Amino acid sequence: MNMEYNPNLDSFLKLGYFLDYDGSNRRIDLSGIDKTRYENIPWEDVVKQGKALFMESIEKSFDLTEDHLVPISGGLDSRAILGALLKFRNAGDIYTYTFGSPGTYDFEIGNNIAKATGTKHTAYDLTNHRYTMDEQLDVSRRTDSQCLLFCHAPVAQVSAQFSSHRHWSGFMGGTLTGEHFPKEVSPSLDESKRYFIQKNAYARSVNLTHRDDEGMFALLDCPMADPGTLSYEEQLDFWNRQVKYIAPHVLMKGFRYATPFGYPPLVDFFLSQKRQFLQNKYLYKQILLDLFPQLFSLPTKTHFGLPLNVTDNRIAISRKLFRFKERSGKYLNRKNNPMINYIDFRKRVEKDPDFRALLRENIHDLHNRKIIDWIDVMSVWNDHIAKKADRIDALLVLASLEIHLKAGKKI
């Protein structure tokens, strides 16, 4: 069966999300960017203004009559939100949760932050979580059947415990403050699109797509702000990865959210900064250290387990040590690689027969649909199970696609 080329299907198989998605309700307004605004303002005053705007962004969404929940990890944004909320409410009146695997930075650091601050905390250990078809179908519908599944907290439990709470999300925080700031910019939009797809590919162990990456170019939204104001790389990340992948995942339906990093004056502030202040989140880190020195004297995932207030040399050494251990197989015999997000899915398939059966069932059903006949999806499964190759990234994409189709997704 020779299927007609579908670039939107290719985008899911490559990236783990559909590019033909209307994320306009999550777009930020770029009209206030002015790269000359801070040219003659002393550094201390820039930091001071950033601190004030960040606190203002929290205050605008804070309601004393509500219960407030912060999903907290090992990164910077959730901790920054928690630190700001602690200015408005006692720690014992703030709810937090962490999810993931014991031994990983996100799980351990998130739990330690909650312990250090004294919040009402819940830890969801995903190594003990049972993944079911009903759960994944629910998540699919909550995310508009849009993005990769399996990468979430236990939604039914979170809903049962916190359905009435205000959920504080760091959505857009990393990108806004320089996390994806390009070291070099591409001279053309097409080159930037090519780089974007290569950089953000999720399934890397095997090529699942029907055609080459250029076939997806027309689906990449880029409102075409002046690239001298905002590079093509930044625009592509804002309008595609953030609103089509991150937003459906972290702002899923059924909960009430506060998204302080979308506060327009804060957006204008960060995106109007000079390049050197955004690279490596230089300005953002200074703002956080000034606002919450104690919170950010604790370890972060961002710095490979080191606090935020360490030298660049120490960070570089920690990064090199981690990479060395990773390449040498040091983490193969450990319970978890500390940088793993969520769980080690490769080990989960190997050790959990229920999870293995869930993936196999959906991959087999996708095979029977014959909608991606250019690749034998069962051979991808068989190669992984036989340990001929590590295909876990492709298996998660294929199983997610089938579950979305069962949930009613049309492609």
GROMACS .gro file of C-alpha atoms in nm, residues 113-399:
model
  287
  113ILE     CA    1   1.362   2.172   4.787
  114ALA     CA    2   1.020   2.085   4.927
  115LYS     CA    3   1.179   1.953   5.246
  116ALA     CA    4   1.403   2.258   5.282
  117THR     CA    5   1.112   2.500   5.243
  118GLY     CA    6   0.848   2.300   5.435
  119THR     CA    7   0.575   2.281   5.172
  120LYS     CA    8   0.294   2.025   5.172
  121HIS     CA    9   0.464   1.782   4.940
  122THR     CA   10   0.377   1.471   4.741
  123ALA     CA   11   0.638   1.257   4.563
  124TYR     CA   12   0.524   1.036   4.274
  125ASP     CA   13   0.774   0.758   4.217
  126LEU     CA   14   0.722   0.657   3.855
  127THR     CA   15   0.925   0.340   3.900
  128ASN     CA   16   0.624   0.209   4.096
  129HIS     CA   17   0.361   0.360   3.867
  130ARG     CA   18   0.150   0.126   3.653
  131TYR     CA   19   0.095   0.261   3.304
  132THR     CA   20  -0.244   0.163   3.160
  133MET     CA   21  -0.427   0.213   2.833
  134ASP     CA   22  -0.707   0.403   3.005
  135GLU     CA   23  -0.458   0.645   3.159
  136GLN     CA   24  -0.282   0.708   2.829
  137LEU     CA   25  -0.611   0.763   2.646
  138ASP     CA   26  -0.706   1.016   2.915
  139VAL     CA   27  -0.375   1.197   2.878
  140SER     CA   28  -0.411   1.192   2.500
  141ARG     CA   29  -0.744   1.372   2.523
  142ARG     CA   30  -0.613   1.617   2.783
  143THR     CA   31  -0.327   1.710   2.546
  144ASP     CA   32  -0.535   1.739   2.228
  145SER     CA   33  -0.377   1.410   2.111
  146GLN     CA   34  -0.084   1.627   2.019
  147CYS     CA   35   0.242   1.513   2.176
  148LEU     CA   36   0.447   1.225   2.308
  149LEU     CA   37   0.284   1.024   2.587
  150PHE     CA   38   0.423   0.850   2.897
  151CYS     CA   39   0.615   1.164   3.006
  152HIS     CA   40   0.391   1.294   3.281
  153ALA     CA   41   0.300   1.264   3.646
  154PRO     CA   42   0.019   1.018   3.735
  155VAL     CA   43  -0.261   1.237   3.604
  156ALA     CA   44  -0.547   1.056   3.777
  157GLN     CA   45  -0.376   1.094   4.115
  158VAL     CA   46  -0.287   1.458   4.054
  159SER     CA   47  -0.646   1.529   3.951
  160ALA     CA   48  -0.787   1.352   4.256
  161GLN     CA   49  -0.561   1.546   4.493
  162PHE     CA   50  -0.532   1.884   4.326
  163SER     CA   51  -0.822   1.942   4.087
  164SER     CA   52  -0.933   2.257   4.272
  165HIS     CA   53  -0.583   2.406   4.306
  166ARG     CA   54  -0.414   2.673   4.100
  167HIS     CA   55  -0.129   2.497   3.920
  168TRP     CA   56   0.176   2.720   3.874
  169SER     CA   57   0.365   2.642   3.556
  170GLY     CA   58   0.709   2.756   3.442
  171PHE     CA   59   0.591   2.737   3.079
  172MET     CA   60   0.812   2.953   2.855
  173GLY     CA   61   1.050   3.031   3.141
  174GLY     CA   62   1.354   2.853   3.004
  175THR     CA   63   1.311   2.972   2.647
  176LEU     CA   64   1.231   3.329   2.748
  177THR     CA   65   1.539   3.358   2.968
  178GLY     CA   66   1.789   3.211   2.723
  179GLU     CA   67   1.780   2.833   2.754
  180HIS     CA   68   1.752   2.786   2.378
  181PHE     CA   69   1.939   3.100   2.284
  182PRO     CA   70   2.148   3.017   1.976
  183LYS     CA   71   2.524   3.052   1.996
  184GLU     CA   72   2.521   3.122   1.624
  185VAL     CA   73   2.230   3.225   1.403
  186SER     CA   74   2.155   3.088   1.059
  187PRO     CA   75   2.159   3.329   0.766
  188SER     CA   76   1.832   3.204   0.617
  189LEU     CA   77   1.493   3.084   0.734
  190ASP     CA   78   1.521   2.752   0.549
  191GLU     CA   79   1.857   2.679   0.709
  192SER     CA   80   1.710   2.763   1.048
  193LYS     CA   81   1.419   2.526   0.983
  194ARG     CA   82   1.657   2.248   0.888
  195TYR     CA   83   1.857   2.306   1.206
  196PHE     CA   84   1.541   2.321   1.418
  197ILE     CA   85   1.414   1.982   1.298
  198GLN     CA   86   1.753   1.816   1.341
  199LYS     CA   87   1.803   1.962   1.688
  200ASN     CA   88   1.454   1.875   1.813
  201ALA     CA   89   1.421   1.526   1.666
  202TYR     CA   90   1.300   1.284   1.931
  203ALA     CA   91   1.325   0.954   1.743
  204ARG     CA   92   1.695   0.933   1.657
  205SER     CA   93   1.771   0.561   1.671
  206VAL     CA   94   1.587   0.493   1.346
  207ASN     CA   95   1.440   0.718   1.079
  208LEU     CA   96   1.063   0.672   1.090
  209THR     CA   97   0.970   0.944   0.843
  210HIS     CA   98   0.845   0.905   0.488
  211ARG     CA   99   1.053   1.180   0.329
  212ASP     CA  100   1.334   1.417   0.415
  213ASP     CA  101   1.300   1.706   0.658
  214GLU     CA  102   1.225   1.967   0.392
  215GLY     CA  103   0.879   1.818   0.350
  216MET     CA  104   0.788   1.954   0.694
  217PHE     CA  105   0.913   2.310   0.633
  218ALA     CA  106   0.570   2.445   0.532
  219LEU     CA  107   0.423   2.336   0.867
  220LEU     CA  108   0.678   2.524   1.077
  221ASP     CA  109   0.512   2.843   1.196
  222CYS     CA  110   0.732   3.151   1.197
  223PRO     CA  111   0.553   3.489   1.217
  224MET     CA  112   0.863   3.654   1.071
  225ALA     CA  113   0.965   3.914   1.320
  226ASP     CA  114   1.279   4.095   1.215
  227PRO     CA  115   1.560   3.836   1.264
  228GLY     CA  116   1.775   4.122   1.392
  229THR     CA  117   1.528   4.159   1.678
  230LEU     CA  118   1.454   3.792   1.734
  231SER     CA  119   1.654   3.526   1.549
  232TYR     CA  120   1.482   3.271   1.328
  233GLU     CA  121   1.598   3.002   1.573
  234GLU     CA  122   1.420   3.171   1.862
  235GLN     CA  123   1.104   3.234   1.660
  236LEU     CA  124   1.085   2.872   1.547
  237ASP     CA  125   1.128   2.753   1.904
  238PHE     CA  126   0.863   2.992   2.040
  239TRP     CA  127   0.598   2.915   1.778
  240ASN     CA  128   0.657   2.544   1.735
  241ARG     CA  129   0.827   2.352   2.013
  242GLN     CA  130   0.686   2.569   2.292
  243VAL     CA  131   0.326   2.604   2.179
  244LYS     CA  132   0.286   2.272   1.997
  245TYR     CA  133   0.481   2.037   2.224
  246ILE     CA  134   0.556   2.190   2.562
  247ALA     CA  135   0.224   2.369   2.616
  248PRO     CA  136  -0.008   2.071   2.550
  249HIS     CA  137   0.214   1.860   2.774
  250VAL     CA  138   0.254   2.092   3.074
  251LEU     CA  139  -0.079   2.277   3.042
  252MET     CA  140  -0.305   1.979   2.985
  253LYS     CA  141  -0.680   2.014   3.005
  254GLY     CA  142  -0.864   1.972   3.333
  255PHE     CA  143  -0.655   2.201   3.554
  256ARG     CA  144  -0.638   2.576   3.622
  257TYR     CA  145  -0.298   2.728   3.552
  258ALA     CA  146  -0.094   3.034   3.631
  259THR     CA  147   0.185   3.102   3.379
  260PRO     CA  148   0.387   3.397   3.514
  261PHE     CA  149   0.654   3.381   3.244
  262GLY     CA  150   0.392   3.485   2.992
  263TYR     CA  151   0.344   3.821   3.167
  264PRO     CA  152   0.393   4.074   2.880
  265PRO     CA  153   0.622   4.322   3.064
  266LEU     CA  154   0.845   4.031   3.170
  267VAL     CA  155   0.851   3.897   2.813
  268ASP     CA  156   0.947   4.240   2.682
  269PHE     CA  157   1.216   4.274   2.948
  270PHE     CA  158   1.400   3.953   2.867
  271LEU     CA  159   1.363   3.962   2.489
  272SER     CA  160   1.489   4.322   2.476
  273GLN     CA  161   1.820   4.228   2.639
  274LYS     CA  162   2.158   4.213   2.471
  275ARG     CA  163   2.277   3.874   2.348
  276GLN     CA  164   2.547   3.837   2.614
  277PHE     CA  165   2.291   3.877   2.893
  278LEU     CA  166   2.074   3.593   2.758
  279GLN     CA  167   2.346   3.341   2.677
  280ASN     CA  168   2.372   3.074   2.946
  281LYS     CA  169   2.083   3.252   3.123
  282TYR     CA  170   2.332   3.498   3.266
  283LEU     CA  171   2.082   3.771   3.358
  284TYR     CA  172   1.815   3.529   3.479
  285LYS     CA  173   2.055   3.354   3.713
  286GLN     CA  174   2.162   3.683   3.866
  287ILE     CA  175   1.799   3.779   3.924
  288LEU     CA  176   1.731   3.448   4.097
  289LEU     CA  177   2.042   3.467   4.314
  290ASP     CA  178   1.948   3.817   4.426
  291LEU     CA  179   1.585   3.731   4.495
  292PHE     CA  180   1.623   3.388   4.651
  293PRO     CA  181   1.985   3.336   4.762
  294GLN     CA  182   1.909   3.051   5.002
  295LEU     CA  183   1.691   2.855   4.761
  296PHE     CA  184   1.951   2.874   4.487
  297SER     CA  185   2.239   2.783   4.714
  298LEU     CA  186   2.091   2.432   4.691
  299PRO     CA  187   2.181   2.192   4.405
  300THR     CA  188   2.028   2.232   4.058
  301LYS     CA  189   1.993   1.999   3.764
  302THR     CA  190   2.094   2.290   3.542
  303HIS     CA  191   2.445   2.277   3.689
  304PHE     CA  192   2.470   1.897   3.706
  305GLY     CA  193   2.397   1.883   4.077
  306LEU     CA  194   2.580   2.201   4.174
  307PRO     CA  195   2.419   2.519   4.316
  308LEU     CA  196   2.351   2.821   4.100
  309ASN     CA  197   2.618   3.035   4.267
  310VAL     CA  198   2.925   2.838   4.154
  311THR     CA  199   3.189   2.943   3.903
  312ASP     CA  200   3.170   2.858   3.534
  313ASN     CA  201   3.484   2.646   3.576
  314ARG     CA  202   3.316   2.425   3.836
  315ILE     CA  203   3.012   2.384   3.612
  316ALA     CA  204   3.234   2.289   3.318
  317ILE     CA  205   3.416   2.029   3.529
  318SER     CA  206   3.088   1.883   3.653
  319ARG     CA  207   2.955   1.867   3.296
  320LYS     CA  208   3.269   1.697   3.166
  321LEU     CA  209   3.263   1.444   3.450
  322PHE     CA  210   2.902   1.358   3.375
  323ARG     CA  211   2.973   1.318   3.002
  324PHE     CA  212   3.274   1.098   3.078
  325LYS     CA  213   3.066   0.869   3.300
  326GLU     CA  214   2.791   0.859   3.038
  327ARG     CA  215   3.030   0.763   2.756
  328SER     CA  216   3.218   0.508   2.965
  329GLY     CA  217   2.902   0.324   3.064
  330LYS     CA  218   2.927   0.423   3.428
  331TYR     CA  219   2.552   0.466   3.451
  332LEU     CA  220   2.465   0.129   3.300
  333ASN     CA  221   2.512  -0.043   3.634
  334ARG     CA  222   2.344   0.227   3.839
  335LYS     CA  223   1.976   0.235   3.919
  336ASN     CA  224   1.940   0.559   3.726
  337ASN     CA  225   2.136   0.809   3.526
  338PRO     CA  226   2.086   1.130   3.734
  339MET     CA  227   1.995   1.335   3.427
  340ILE     CA  228   1.715   1.104   3.314
  341ASN     CA  229   1.376   1.267   3.271
  342TYR     CA  230   1.084   1.073   3.421
  343ILE     CA  231   1.206   0.711   3.405
  344ASP     CA  232   1.451   0.494   3.214
  345PHE     CA  233   1.203   0.361   2.958
  346ARG     CA  234   1.456   0.117   2.815
  347LYS     CA  235   1.489  -0.058   3.152
  348ARG     CA  236   1.114  -0.035   3.205
  349VAL     CA  237   1.043  -0.231   2.885
  350GLU     CA  238   1.299  -0.491   2.986
  351LYS     CA  239   1.180  -0.540   3.345
  352ASP     CA  240   0.807  -0.460   3.346
  353PRO     CA  241   0.594  -0.712   3.151
  354ASP     CA  242   0.282  -0.495   3.177
  355PHE     CA  243   0.455  -0.191   3.030
  356ARG     CA  244   0.615  -0.407   2.762
  357ALA     CA  245   0.274  -0.551   2.672
  358LEU     CA  246   0.119  -0.202   2.656
  359LEU     CA  247   0.381  -0.083   2.409
  360ARG     CA  248   0.370  -0.399   2.201
  361GLU     CA  249  -0.010  -0.398   2.176
  362ASN     CA  250  -0.015  -0.045   2.041
  363ILE     CA  251   0.276  -0.092   1.805
  364HIS     CA  252   0.114  -0.409   1.671
  365ASP     CA  253  -0.217  -0.224   1.620
  366LEU     CA  254  -0.035   0.059   1.443
  367HIS     CA  255   0.131  -0.199   1.217
  368ASN     CA  256  -0.212  -0.337   1.126
  369ARG     CA  257  -0.340   0.009   1.028
  370LYS     CA  258  -0.082   0.015   0.744
  371ILE     CA  259  -0.058   0.394   0.753
  372ILE     CA  260   0.322   0.404   0.770
  373ASP     CA  261   0.398   0.122   0.529
  374TRP     CA  262   0.740   0.259   0.434
  375ILE     CA  263   0.878   0.108   0.754
  376ASP     CA  264   0.812  -0.225   0.924
  377VAL     CA  265   0.724  -0.110   1.273
  378MET     CA  266   0.723  -0.465   1.408
  379SER     CA  267   1.085  -0.504   1.304
  380VAL     CA  268   1.164  -0.192   1.509
  381TRP     CA  269   1.001  -0.363   1.806
  382ASN     CA  270   1.169  -0.698   1.744
  383ASP     CA  271   1.515  -0.545   1.704
  384HIS     CA  272   1.477  -0.371   2.038
  385ILE     CA  273   1.343  -0.674   2.224
  386ALA     CA  274   1.618  -0.892   2.077
  387LYS     CA  275   1.870  -0.628   2.192
  388LYS     CA  276   2.001  -0.586   1.839
  389ALA     CA  277   1.958  -0.208   1.879
  390ASP     CA  278   1.823   0.041   2.131
  391ARG     CA  279   1.500   0.166   1.972
  392ILE     CA  280   1.316   0.290   2.281
  393ASP     CA  281   1.278   0.644   2.145
  394ALA     CA  282   1.108   0.514   1.830
  395LEU     CA  283   0.889   0.272   2.027
  396LEU     CA  284   0.754   0.552   2.247
  397VAL     CA  285   0.673   0.760   1.940
  398LEU     CA  286   0.500   0.472   1.761
  399ALA     CA  287   0.296   0.368   2.066
   0.00000   0.00000   0.00000
